[in-house]
Amino acid sequence: MLLLLLFPASSRALPVPQEKEKTALGSLTSVGEVYVNDSPAPAEITIFSGDRVRVGENGSATFNMSGKGSLKLSPRSQALFAGKYEYTVELEAGAVVMNSISGPNGLTLRIGNDVLVPSTKEHLALASVDRAPDGSYLVTCSDGAIGVLNLLGTAGQFLQVGQAVSVAPNGELFPVMRQDMTPVSSAKSASAARKSRGSFTGWGYLGLAAGGAAGAAAALAHGGGKQSVSPAGP
Protein backbone atom coordinates (compact mmCIF):
# COMPACT_ATOMS: atom_id res chain seq x y z
CA MET A 1 0.00 0.00 0.00
CA LEU A 2 2.87 2.35 0.84
CA LEU A 3 4.41 1.75 -2.58
CA LEU A 4 1.11 2.57 -4.28
CA LEU A 5 0.89 5.83 -2.37
CA LEU A 6 4.45 6.80 -3.23
CA PHE A 7 4.28 5.76 -6.88
CA PRO A 8 0.62 5.96 -7.97
CA ALA A 9 1.54 6.28 -11.64
CA SER A 10 3.20 2.87 -11.65
CA SER A 11 -0.10 1.22 -10.74
CA ARG A 12 -1.64 2.25 -14.06
CA ALA A 13 -0.83 0.54 -17.33
CA LEU A 14 1.12 2.72 -19.74
CA PRO A 15 -0.63 3.41 -23.06
CA VAL A 16 0.70 1.25 -25.87
CA PRO A 17 1.65 3.23 -28.98
CA GLN A 18 -0.70 2.26 -31.78
CA GLU A 19 0.39 1.79 -35.35
CA LYS A 20 -1.12 4.31 -37.75
CA GLU A 21 -4.31 2.85 -39.13
CA LYS A 22 -3.95 1.70 -42.73
CA THR A 23 -6.52 2.44 -45.39
CA ALA A 24 -7.74 -0.09 -47.93
CA LEU A 25 -6.91 1.29 -51.37
CA GLY A 26 -8.07 -1.44 -53.74
CA SER A 27 -7.49 -4.99 -54.88
CA LEU A 28 -4.50 -6.64 -56.52
CA THR A 29 -4.84 -9.59 -58.88
CA SER A 30 -1.61 -11.37 -59.67
CA VAL A 31 -0.16 -14.22 -61.69
CA GLY A 32 3.19 -15.86 -61.08
CA GLU A 33 5.96 -14.35 -59.00
CA VAL A 34 4.38 -11.45 -57.10
CA TYR A 35 5.14 -10.29 -53.56
CA VAL A 36 3.33 -7.95 -51.17
CA ASN A 37 5.63 -6.66 -48.44
CA ASP A 38 8.10 -9.45 -49.38
CA SER A 39 5.49 -12.18 -48.85
CA PRO A 40 4.16 -14.25 -51.77
CA ALA A 41 0.86 -12.78 -52.91
CA PRO A 42 -2.28 -14.87 -53.46
CA ALA A 43 -4.23 -14.62 -56.71
CA GLU A 44 -6.21 -11.72 -55.24
CA ILE A 45 -5.49 -9.56 -52.21
CA THR A 46 -6.57 -6.23 -50.74
CA ILE A 47 -3.90 -3.54 -50.88
CA PHE A 48 -3.57 -1.11 -47.98
CA SER A 49 -1.74 2.19 -47.69
CA GLY A 50 1.94 1.53 -47.09
CA ASP A 51 2.00 -1.81 -48.93
CA ARG A 52 4.83 -2.46 -51.35
CA VAL A 53 4.29 -4.73 -54.36
CA ARG A 54 7.16 -6.39 -56.19
CA VAL A 55 6.76 -8.39 -59.38
CA GLY A 56 9.36 -10.98 -60.30
CA GLU A 57 10.67 -11.93 -63.71
CA ASN A 58 7.87 -14.43 -64.30
CA GLY A 59 4.98 -12.50 -62.81
CA SER A 60 2.43 -9.80 -63.53
CA ALA A 61 -0.05 -7.91 -61.40
CA THR A 62 -2.92 -5.46 -61.81
CA PHE A 63 -4.09 -3.07 -59.10
CA ASN A 64 -7.71 -1.91 -59.32
CA MET A 65 -8.98 1.10 -57.40
CA SER A 66 -12.77 1.30 -57.55
CA GLY A 67 -13.98 4.41 -59.35
CA LYS A 68 -10.45 5.76 -59.77
CA GLY A 69 -8.51 3.56 -62.19
CA SER A 70 -6.00 0.74 -62.42
CA LEU A 71 -2.28 0.12 -62.59
CA LYS A 72 -0.72 -2.84 -64.40
CA LEU A 73 2.73 -3.84 -63.16
CA SER A 74 5.09 -5.53 -65.58
CA PRO A 75 7.70 -8.16 -64.69
CA ARG A 76 10.68 -6.86 -62.66
CA SER A 77 8.73 -3.87 -61.35
CA GLN A 78 8.06 -2.49 -57.88
CA ALA A 79 5.59 0.06 -56.53
CA LEU A 80 4.77 1.59 -53.16
CA PHE A 81 1.07 2.17 -52.57
CA ALA A 82 1.28 5.26 -50.40
CA GLY A 83 -2.36 6.30 -50.64
CA LYS A 84 -1.40 9.91 -49.93
CA TYR A 85 -3.35 13.03 -50.81
CA GLU A 86 -0.59 14.05 -53.23
CA TYR A 87 -0.40 10.70 -55.03
CA THR A 88 -1.76 7.17 -54.87
CA VAL A 89 1.20 5.06 -55.93
CA GLU A 90 4.94 5.57 -56.37
CA LEU A 91 6.82 3.66 -59.06
CA GLU A 92 10.13 2.47 -57.61
CA ALA A 93 11.35 0.17 -60.39
CA GLY A 94 10.34 -1.32 -63.72
CA ALA A 95 7.41 -0.44 -65.96
CA VAL A 96 3.68 0.10 -65.45
CA VAL A 97 0.60 1.04 -67.44
CA MET A 98 -1.59 3.60 -65.70
CA ASN A 99 -5.30 3.84 -66.50
CA SER A 100 -6.94 6.66 -64.57
CA ILE A 101 -10.33 8.34 -64.67
CA SER A 102 -10.46 12.06 -65.32
CA GLY A 103 -9.75 14.68 -62.71
CA PRO A 104 -8.03 14.91 -59.32
CA ASN A 105 -10.08 12.00 -57.96
CA GLY A 106 -8.44 9.59 -60.36
CA LEU A 107 -5.48 7.36 -59.62
CA THR A 108 -2.22 9.35 -59.55
CA LEU A 109 1.32 8.05 -59.91
CA ARG A 110 4.52 9.48 -58.47
CA ILE A 111 7.68 9.16 -60.57
CA GLY A 112 10.69 10.62 -58.79
CA ASN A 113 9.90 14.25 -58.00
CA ASP A 114 6.93 14.39 -60.37
CA VAL A 115 3.35 13.14 -60.32
CA LEU A 116 1.17 11.97 -63.22
CA VAL A 117 -2.30 13.51 -62.98
CA PRO A 118 -5.13 12.93 -65.51
CA SER A 119 -6.93 15.88 -67.09
CA THR A 120 -10.65 16.38 -66.47
CA LYS A 121 -11.08 17.38 -70.11
CA GLU A 122 -10.94 13.71 -71.08
CA HIS A 123 -12.93 10.74 -69.79
CA LEU A 124 -9.77 8.84 -68.90
CA ALA A 125 -6.01 8.90 -69.22
CA LEU A 126 -3.90 5.95 -70.33
CA ALA A 127 -0.13 6.14 -70.05
CA SER A 128 2.83 3.78 -69.94
CA VAL A 129 5.77 4.55 -67.68
CA ASP A 130 9.24 2.99 -67.79
CA ARG A 131 11.85 3.64 -65.12
CA ALA A 132 15.44 3.36 -66.30
CA PRO A 133 18.29 2.16 -64.05
CA ASP A 134 19.69 5.71 -63.95
CA GLY A 135 16.51 6.98 -62.27
CA SER A 136 14.95 8.63 -65.32
CA TYR A 137 11.45 7.89 -66.56
CA LEU A 138 9.88 7.59 -70.00
CA VAL A 139 6.19 8.57 -70.01
CA THR A 140 4.01 7.92 -73.07
CA CYS A 141 0.37 8.98 -73.35
CA SER A 142 -1.78 6.43 -75.21
CA ASP A 143 -5.25 7.85 -74.60
CA GLY A 144 -6.79 11.00 -73.17
CA ALA A 145 -4.48 13.64 -71.73
CA ILE A 146 -2.18 13.47 -68.74
CA GLY A 147 -0.18 16.05 -66.83
CA VAL A 148 3.37 15.51 -65.59
CA LEU A 149 3.52 17.78 -62.55
CA ASN A 150 6.34 18.74 -60.27
CA LEU A 151 5.58 17.30 -56.82
CA LEU A 152 5.35 20.84 -55.45
CA GLY A 153 2.88 21.77 -58.17
CA THR A 154 5.08 24.63 -59.42
CA ALA A 155 5.43 23.49 -63.04
CA GLY A 156 4.44 20.71 -65.36
CA GLN A 157 3.78 19.44 -68.85
CA PHE A 158 0.66 18.11 -70.56
CA LEU A 159 0.85 15.08 -72.83
CA GLN A 160 -1.70 14.34 -75.54
CA VAL A 161 -2.25 11.02 -77.31
CA GLY A 162 0.97 9.83 -78.95
CA GLN A 163 3.22 12.27 -77.08
CA ALA A 164 6.03 11.18 -74.79
CA VAL A 165 8.42 12.84 -72.40
CA SER A 166 11.55 11.74 -70.59
CA VAL A 167 11.82 12.84 -66.98
CA ALA A 168 15.40 13.20 -65.75
CA PRO A 169 16.33 12.22 -62.17
CA ASN A 170 16.37 15.94 -61.27
CA GLY A 171 12.83 16.36 -62.61
CA GLU A 172 13.75 18.13 -65.85
CA LEU A 173 11.51 17.23 -68.79
CA PHE A 174 12.76 16.32 -72.26
CA PRO A 175 10.31 15.81 -75.15
CA VAL A 176 10.61 12.57 -77.08
CA MET A 177 9.88 12.91 -80.78
CA ARG A 178 8.20 10.03 -82.59
CA GLN A 179 11.39 9.15 -84.45
CA ASP A 180 13.07 8.64 -81.09
CA MET A 181 10.45 6.12 -79.97
CA THR A 182 12.08 3.03 -81.44
CA PRO A 183 11.55 -0.48 -80.00
CA VAL A 184 14.61 -0.48 -77.76
CA SER A 185 14.84 -1.08 -74.06
CA SER A 186 13.22 1.49 -71.79
CA ALA A 187 16.57 2.29 -70.22
CA LYS A 188 18.10 3.22 -73.58
CA SER A 189 14.99 5.15 -74.62
CA ALA A 190 14.85 7.25 -71.49
CA SER A 191 18.58 7.97 -71.47
CA ALA A 192 18.71 8.84 -75.16
CA ALA A 193 15.76 11.17 -74.82
CA ARG A 194 17.59 13.27 -72.25
CA LYS A 195 20.50 13.79 -74.63
CA SER A 196 18.36 15.48 -77.26
CA ARG A 197 16.35 18.57 -76.38
CA GLY A 198 13.40 18.77 -78.76
CA SER A 199 10.94 21.59 -79.22
CA PHE A 200 7.92 21.75 -76.96
CA THR A 201 5.86 23.37 -79.73
CA GLY A 202 2.27 22.18 -79.51
CA TRP A 203 2.74 20.81 -76.02
CA GLY A 204 0.69 22.22 -73.13
CA TYR A 205 3.03 23.82 -70.58
CA LEU A 206 1.89 24.54 -67.06
CA GLY A 207 3.19 27.24 -64.75
CA LEU A 208 1.47 26.70 -61.42
CA ALA A 209 1.58 28.34 -58.04
CA ALA A 210 3.13 26.30 -55.28
CA GLY A 211 0.59 24.24 -53.40
CA GLY A 212 1.30 20.65 -54.31
CA ALA A 213 0.48 18.44 -57.24
CA ALA A 214 -2.89 17.52 -55.78
CA GLY A 215 -3.91 21.15 -55.42
CA ALA A 216 -2.70 21.88 -58.94
CA ALA A 217 -4.85 19.13 -60.39
CA ALA A 218 -7.82 21.49 -60.45
CA ALA A 219 -5.80 23.91 -62.56
CA LEU A 220 -4.99 21.08 -64.91
CA ALA A 221 -8.69 20.68 -65.57
CA HIS A 222 -8.92 24.22 -66.90
CA GLY A 223 -5.78 23.85 -68.99
CA GLY A 224 -6.82 20.54 -70.50
CA GLY A 225 -3.41 20.33 -72.13
CA LYS A 226 -4.37 23.01 -74.64
CA GLN A 227 -3.52 26.26 -72.87
CA SER A 228 -1.12 27.61 -70.31
CA VAL A 229 -2.03 28.17 -66.69
CA SER A 230 -0.51 31.32 -65.26
CA PRO A 231 1.00 31.42 -61.78
CA ALA A 232 -1.34 32.75 -59.14
CA GLY A 233 -0.65 36.14 -57.69
CA PRO A 234 0.49 36.70 -54.10
PDB file of N, CA and C in Angstrom, residues 42-107:
ATOM      1  N   PRO A  42      -1.280 -13.953 -52.903  1.00  0.00           N
ATOM      2  CA  PRO A  42      -2.278 -14.874 -53.461  1.00  0.00           C
ATOM      3  C   PRO A  42      -2.802 -14.320 -54.782  1.00  0.00           C
ATOM      4  N   ALA A  43      -3.693 -15.053 -55.418  1.00  0.00           N
ATOM      5  CA  ALA A  43      -4.227 -14.616 -56.712  1.00  0.00           C
ATOM      6  C   ALA A  43      -4.938 -13.274 -56.607  1.00  0.00           C
ATOM      7  N   GLU A  44      -5.548 -13.005 -55.455  1.00  0.00           N
ATOM      8  CA  GLU A  44      -6.212 -11.718 -55.236  1.00  0.00           C
ATOM      9  C   GLU A  44      -6.049 -11.317 -53.780  1.00  0.00           C
ATOM     10  N   ILE A  45      -5.731 -10.039 -53.567  1.00  0.00           N
ATOM     11  CA  ILE A  45      -5.485  -9.561 -52.215  1.00  0.00           C
ATOM     12  C   ILE A  45      -5.835  -8.083 -52.135  1.00  0.00           C
ATOM     13  N   THR A  46      -6.284  -7.648 -50.964  1.00  0.00           N
ATOM     14  CA  THR A  46      -6.567  -6.232 -50.739  1.00  0.00           C
ATOM     15  C   THR A  46      -5.268  -5.496 -50.448  1.00  0.00           C
ATOM     16  N   ILE A  47      -5.095  -4.353 -51.085  1.00  0.00           N
ATOM     17  CA  ILE A  47      -3.900  -3.539 -50.881  1.00  0.00           C
ATOM     18  C   ILE A  47      -4.235  -2.375 -49.957  1.00  0.00           C
ATOM     19  N   PHE A  48      -3.391  -2.186 -48.943  1.00  0.00           N
ATOM     20  CA  PHE A  48      -3.574  -1.106 -47.980  1.00  0.00           C
ATOM     21  C   PHE A  48      -2.483  -0.058 -48.156  1.00  0.00           C
ATOM     22  N   SER A  49      -2.740   1.132 -47.634  1.00  0.00           N
ATOM     23  CA  SER A  49      -1.740   2.193 -47.693  1.00  0.00           C
ATOM     24  C   SER A  49      -0.471   1.738 -46.985  1.00  0.00           C
ATOM     25  N   GLY A  50       0.657   1.945 -47.633  1.00  0.00           N
ATOM     26  CA  GLY A  50       1.937   1.525 -47.085  1.00  0.00           C
ATOM     27  C   GLY A  50       2.427   0.198 -47.628  1.00  0.00           C
ATOM     28  N   ASP A  51       1.586  -0.527 -48.355  1.00  0.00           N
ATOM     29  CA  ASP A  51       2.000  -1.809 -48.931  1.00  0.00           C
ATOM     30  C   ASP A  51       2.941  -1.600 -50.116  1.00  0.00           C
ATOM     31  N   ARG A  52       3.892  -2.490 -50.224  1.00  0.00           N
ATOM     32  CA  ARG A  52       4.830  -2.465 -51.351  1.00  0.00           C
ATOM     33  C   ARG A  52       4.653  -3.747 -52.162  1.00  0.00           C
ATOM     34  N   VAL A  53       4.493  -3.589 -53.462  1.00  0.00           N
ATOM     35  CA  VAL A  53       4.289  -4.730 -54.357  1.00  0.00           C
ATOM     36  C   VAL A  53       5.499  -4.878 -55.269  1.00  0.00           C
ATOM     37  N   ARG A  54       6.009  -6.094 -55.322  1.00  0.00           N
ATOM     38  CA  ARG A  54       7.158  -6.387 -56.191  1.00  0.00           C
ATOM     39  C   ARG A  54       6.792  -7.548 -57.105  1.00  0.00           C
ATOM     40  N   VAL A  55       7.063  -7.363 -58.390  1.00  0.00           N
ATOM     41  CA  VAL A  55       6.757  -8.387 -59.385  1.00  0.00           C
ATOM     42  C   VAL A  55       8.062  -8.979 -59.899  1.00  0.00           C
ATOM     43  N   GLY A  56       8.157 -10.302 -59.845  1.00  0.00           N
ATOM     44  CA  GLY A  56       9.360 -10.978 -60.298  1.00  0.00           C
ATOM     45  C   GLY A  56       9.418 -11.103 -61.809  1.00  0.00           C
ATOM     46  N   GLU A  57      10.439 -11.801 -62.273  1.00  0.00           N
ATOM     47  CA  GLU A  57      10.672 -11.931 -63.712  1.00  0.00           C
ATOM     48  C   GLU A  57       9.551 -12.696 -64.403  1.00  0.00           C
ATOM     49  N   ASN A  58       8.919 -13.612 -63.693  1.00  0.00           N
ATOM     50  CA  ASN A  58       7.867 -14.435 -64.296  1.00  0.00           C
ATOM     51  C   ASN A  58       6.484 -14.120 -63.734  1.00  0.00           C
ATOM     52  N   GLY A  59       6.263 -12.866 -63.383  1.00  0.00           N
ATOM     53  CA  GLY A  59       4.981 -12.500 -62.806  1.00  0.00           C
ATOM     54  C   GLY A  59       4.372 -11.268 -63.448  1.00  0.00           C
ATOM     55  N   SER A  60       3.131 -11.014 -63.108  1.00  0.00           N
ATOM     56  CA  SER A  60       2.434  -9.801 -63.529  1.00  0.00           C
ATOM     57  C   SER A  60       1.338  -9.526 -62.509  1.00  0.00           C
ATOM     58  N   ALA A  61       0.967  -8.274 -62.382  1.00  0.00           N
ATOM     59  CA  ALA A  61      -0.050  -7.909 -61.397  1.00  0.00           C
ATOM     60  C   ALA A  61      -0.815  -6.682 -61.864  1.00  0.00           C
ATOM     61  N   THR A  62      -2.081  -6.609 -61.480  1.00  0.00           N
ATOM     62  CA  THR A  62      -2.919  -5.457 -61.805  1.00  0.00           C
ATOM     63  C   THR A  62      -3.621  -4.974 -60.545  1.00  0.00           C
ATOM     64  N   PHE A  63      -3.448  -3.693 -60.254  1.00  0.00           N
ATOM     65  CA  PHE A  63      -4.091  -3.068 -59.101  1.00  0.00           C
ATOM     66  C   PHE A  63      -5.325  -2.318 -59.582  1.00  0.00           C
ATOM     67  N   ASN A  64      -6.457  -2.580 -58.968  1.00  0.00           N
ATOM     68  CA  ASN A  64      -7.709  -1.909 -59.320  1.00  0.00           C
ATOM     69  C   ASN A  64      -8.210  -1.087 -58.142  1.00  0.00           C
ATOM     70  N   MET A  65      -8.474   0.187 -58.409  1.00  0.00           N
ATOM     71  CA  MET A  65      -8.983   1.100 -57.397  1.00  0.00           C
ATOM     72  C   MET A  65     -10.377   1.535 -57.830  1.00  0.00           C
ATOM     73  N   SER A  66     -11.381   1.084 -57.143  1.00  0.00           N
ATOM     74  CA  SER A  66     -12.768   1.295 -57.553  1.00  0.00           C
ATOM     75  C   SER A  66     -13.090   2.771 -57.799  1.00  0.00           C
ATOM     76  N   GLY A  67     -13.583   3.058 -59.008  1.00  0.00           N
ATOM     77  CA  GLY A  67     -13.981   4.411 -59.354  1.00  0.00           C
ATOM     78  C   GLY A  67     -12.844   5.364 -59.621  1.00  0.00           C
ATOM     79  N   LYS A  68     -11.602   4.882 -59.595  1.00  0.00           N
ATOM     80  CA  LYS A  68     -10.453   5.759 -59.774  1.00  0.00           C
ATOM     81  C   LYS A  68      -9.527   5.326 -60.913  1.00  0.00           C
ATOM     82  N   GLY A  69      -9.364   4.024 -61.111  1.00  0.00           N
ATOM     83  CA  GLY A  69      -8.510   3.563 -62.190  1.00  0.00           C
ATOM     84  C   GLY A  69      -7.773   2.288 -61.835  1.00  0.00           C
ATOM     85  N   SER A  70      -6.769   1.972 -62.635  1.00  0.00           N
ATOM     86  CA  SER A  70      -6.002   0.745 -62.424  1.00  0.00           C
ATOM     87  C   SER A  70      -4.542   0.967 -62.784  1.00  0.00           C
ATOM     88  N   LEU A  71      -3.708   0.058 -62.317  1.00  0.00           N
ATOM     89  CA  LEU A  71      -2.275   0.118 -62.588  1.00  0.00           C
ATOM     90  C   LEU A  71      -1.780  -1.299 -62.852  1.00  0.00           C
ATOM     91  N   LYS A  72      -1.248  -1.529 -64.044  1.00  0.00           N
ATOM     92  CA  LYS A  72      -0.724  -2.842 -64.401  1.00  0.00           C
ATOM     93  C   LYS A  72       0.787  -2.842 -64.240  1.00  0.00           C
ATOM     94  N   LEU A  73       1.297  -3.748 -63.428  1.00  0.00           N
ATOM     95  CA  LEU A  73       2.729  -3.837 -63.161  1.00  0.00           C
ATOM     96  C   LEU A  73       3.345  -4.938 -64.012  1.00  0.00           C
ATOM     97  N   SER A  74       4.394  -4.589 -64.720  1.00  0.00           N
ATOM     98  CA  SER A  74       5.091  -5.532 -65.584  1.00  0.00           C
ATOM     99  C   SER A  74       6.103  -6.343 -64.781  1.00  0.00           C
ATOM    100  N   PRO A  75       6.648  -7.396 -65.367  1.00  0.00           N
ATOM    101  CA  PRO A  75       7.701  -8.163 -64.687  1.00  0.00           C
ATOM    102  C   PRO A  75       8.878  -7.264 -64.300  1.00  0.00           C
ATOM    103  N   ARG A  76       9.519  -7.588 -63.187  1.00  0.00           N
ATOM    104  CA  ARG A  76      10.680  -6.855 -62.664  1.00  0.00           C
ATOM    105  C   ARG A  76      10.324  -5.404 -62.315  1.00  0.00           C
ATOM    106  N   SER A  77       9.138  -5.212 -61.757  1.00  0.00           N
ATOM    107  CA  SER A  77       8.730  -3.869 -61.347  1.00  0.00           C
ATOM    108  C   SER A  77       8.378  -3.848 -59.864  1.00  0.00           C
ATOM    109  N   GLN A  78       8.365  -2.646 -59.304  1.00  0.00           N
ATOM    110  CA  GLN A  78       8.057  -2.492 -57.884  1.00  0.00           C
ATOM    111  C   GLN A  78       7.363  -1.163 -57.658  1.00  0.00           C
ATOM    112  N   ALA A  79       6.340  -1.164 -56.806  1.00  0.00           N
ATOM    113  CA  ALA A  79       5.588   0.061 -56.532  1.00  0.00           C
ATOM    114  C   ALA A  79       5.194   0.124 -55.065  1.00  0.00           C
ATOM    115  N   LEU A  80       5.201   1.342 -54.532  1.00  0.00           N
ATOM    116  CA  LEU A  80       4.774   1.592 -53.159  1.00  0.00           C
ATOM    117  C   LEU A  80       3.405   2.263 -53.198  1.00  0.00           C
ATOM    118  N   PHE A  81       2.425   1.634 -52.576  1.00  0.00           N
ATOM    119  CA  PHE A  81       1.070   2.170 -52.574  1.00  0.00           C
ATOM    120  C   PHE A  81       0.896   3.065 -51.351  1.00  0.00           C
ATOM    121  N   ALA A  82       1.273   4.315 -51.517  1.00  0.00           N
ATOM    122  CA  ALA A  82       1.284   5.256 -50.402  1.00  0.00           C
ATOM    123  C   ALA A  82      -0.122   5.677 -49.989  1.00  0.00           C
ATOM    124  N   GLY A  83      -1.011   5.854 -50.954  1.00  0.00           N
ATOM    125  CA  GLY A  83      -2.360   6.302 -50.638  1.00  0.00           C
ATOM    126  C   GLY A  83      -2.398   7.700 -50.057  1.00  0.00           C
ATOM    127  N   LYS A  84      -1.457   8.555 -50.457  1.00  0.00           N
ATOM    128  CA  LYS A  84      -1.395   9.911 -49.928  1.00  0.00           C
ATOM    129  C   LYS A  84      -2.313  10.844 -50.711  1.00  0.00           C
ATOM    130  N   TYR A  85      -2.537  12.020 -50.135  1.00  0.00           N
ATOM    131  CA  TYR A  85      -3.347  13.034 -50.815  1.00  0.00           C
ATOM    132  C   TYR A  85      -2.662  13.473 -52.100  1.00  0.00           C
ATOM    133  N   GLU A  86      -1.329  13.563 -52.065  1.00  0.00           N
ATOM    134  CA  GLU A  86      -0.594  14.046 -53.235  1.00  0.00           C
ATOM    135  C   GLU A  86      -0.515  13.012 -54.353  1.00  0.00           C
ATOM    136  N   TYR A  87      -0.487  11.749 -54.015  1.00  0.00           N
ATOM    137  CA  TYR A  87      -0.404  10.701 -55.030  1.00  0.00           C
ATOM    138  C   TYR A  87      -0.838   9.371 -54.429  1.00  0.00           C
ATOM    139  N   THR A  88      -1.275   8.470 -55.320  1.00  0.00           N
ATOM    140  CA  THR A  88      -1.761   7.167 -54.873  1.00  0.00           C
ATOM    141  C   THR A  88      -0.642   6.150 -54.766  1.00  0.00           C
ATOM    142  N   VAL A  89       0.159   6.081 -55.822  1.00  0.00           N
ATOM    143  CA  VAL A  89       1.201   5.058 -55.929  1.00  0.00           C
ATOM    144  C   VAL A  89       2.514   5.703 -56.348  1.00  0.00           C
ATOM    145  N   GLU A  90       3.618   5.111 -55.928  1.00  0.00           N
ATOM    146  CA  GLU A  90       4.943   5.565 -56.367  1.00  0.00           C
ATOM    147  C   GLU A  90       5.650   4.415 -57.076  1.00  0.00           C
ATOM    148  N   LEU A  91       6.080   4.670 -58.310  1.00  0.00           N
ATOM    149  CA  LEU A  91       6.823   3.659 -59.062  1.00  0.00           C
ATOM    150  C   LEU A  91       8.277   3.678 -58.615  1.00  0.00           C
ATOM    151  N   GLU A  92       8.754   2.551 -58.112  1.00  0.00           N
ATOM    152  CA  GLU A  92      10.127   2.471 -57.609  1.00  0.00           C
ATOM    153  C   GLU A  92      11.059   1.751 -58.573  1.00  0.00           C
ATOM    154  N   ALA A  93      10.517   0.898 -59.430  1.00  0.00           N
ATOM    155  CA  ALA A  93      11.350   0.169 -60.391  1.00  0.00           C
ATOM    156  C   ALA A  93      10.463  -0.429 -61.466  1.00  0.00           C
ATOM    157  N   GLY A  94      11.042  -0.619 -62.656  1.00  0.00           N
ATOM    158  CA  GLY A  94      10.336  -1.322 -63.715  1.00  0.00           C
ATOM    159  C   GLY A  94       9.394  -0.462 -64.529  1.00  0.00           C
ATOM    160  N   ALA A  95       8.347  -1.098 -65.050  1.00  0.00           N
ATOM    161  CA  ALA A  95       7.410  -0.439 -65.958  1.00  0.00           C
ATOM    162  C   ALA A  95       5.974  -0.737 -65.552  1.00  0.00           C
ATOM    163  N   VAL A  96       5.099   0.255 -65.769  1.00  0.00           N
ATOM    164  CA  VAL A  96       3.681   0.100 -65.454  1.00  0.00           C
ATOM    165  C   VAL A  96       2.841   0.753 -66.543  1.00  0.00           C
ATOM    166  N   VAL A  97       1.579   0.373 -66.582  1.00  0.00           N
ATOM    167  CA  VAL A  97       0.596   1.038 -67.435  1.00  0.00           C
ATOM    168  C   VAL A  97      -0.479   1.597 -66.517  1.00  0.00           C
ATOM    169  N   MET A  98      -0.651   2.905 -66.570  1.00  0.00           N
ATOM    170  CA  MET A  98      -1.590   3.602 -65.696  1.00  0.00           C
ATOM    171  C   MET A  98      -2.866   3.933 -66.460  1.00  0.00           C
ATOM    172  N   ASN A  99      -3.996   3.540 -65.910  1.00  0.00           N
ATOM    173  CA  ASN A  99      -5.303   3.837 -66.501  1.00  0.00           C
ATOM    174  C   ASN A  99      -6.122   4.555 -65.439  1.00  0.00           C
ATOM    175  N   SER A 100      -6.305   5.862 -65.614  1.00  0.00           N
ATOM    176  CA  SER A 100      -6.939   6.662 -64.568  1.00  0.00           C
ATOM    177  C   SER A 100      -8.150   7.407 -65.108  1.00  0.00           C
ATOM    178  N   ILE A 101      -9.183   7.543 -64.273  1.00  0.00           N
ATOM    179  CA  ILE A 101     -10.335   8.335 -64.675  1.00  0.00           C
ATOM    180  C   ILE A 101      -9.957   9.804 -64.618  1.00  0.00           C
ATOM    181  N   SER A 102     -10.786  10.651 -65.218  1.00  0.00           N
ATOM    182  CA  SER A 102     -10.461  12.063 -65.318  1.00  0.00           C
ATOM    183  C   SER A 102     -10.495  12.766 -63.969  1.00  0.00           C
ATOM    184  N   GLY A 103      -9.685  13.812 -63.869  1.00  0.00           N
ATOM    185  CA  GLY A 103      -9.746  14.681 -62.709  1.00  0.00           C
ATOM    186  C   GLY A 103      -8.899  14.276 -61.531  1.00  0.00           C
ATOM    187  N   PRO A 104      -8.864  15.139 -60.506  1.00  0.00           N
ATOM    188  CA  PRO A 104      -8.031  14.912 -59.323  1.00  0.00           C
ATOM    189  C   PRO A 104      -8.443  13.710 -58.491  1.00  0.00           C
ATOM    190  N   ASN A 105      -9.647  13.172 -58.718  1.00  0.00           N
ATOM    191  CA  ASN A 105     -10.085  12.001 -57.963  1.00  0.00           C
ATOM    192  C   ASN A 105      -9.585  10.702 -58.568  1.00  0.00           C
ATOM    193  N   GLY A 106      -8.955  10.790 -59.723  1.00  0.00           N
ATOM    194  CA  GLY A 106      -8.440   9.590 -60.363  1.00  0.00           C
ATOM    195  C   GLY A 106      -7.152   9.108 -59.726  1.00  0.00           C
ATOM    196  N   LEU A 107      -6.727   7.933 -60.118  1.00  0.00           N
ATOM    197  CA  LEU A 107      -5.477   7.364 -59.625  1.00  0.00           C
ATOM    198  C   LEU A 107      -4.311   8.221 -60.101  1.00  0.00           C
TER     199      LEU A 107
END
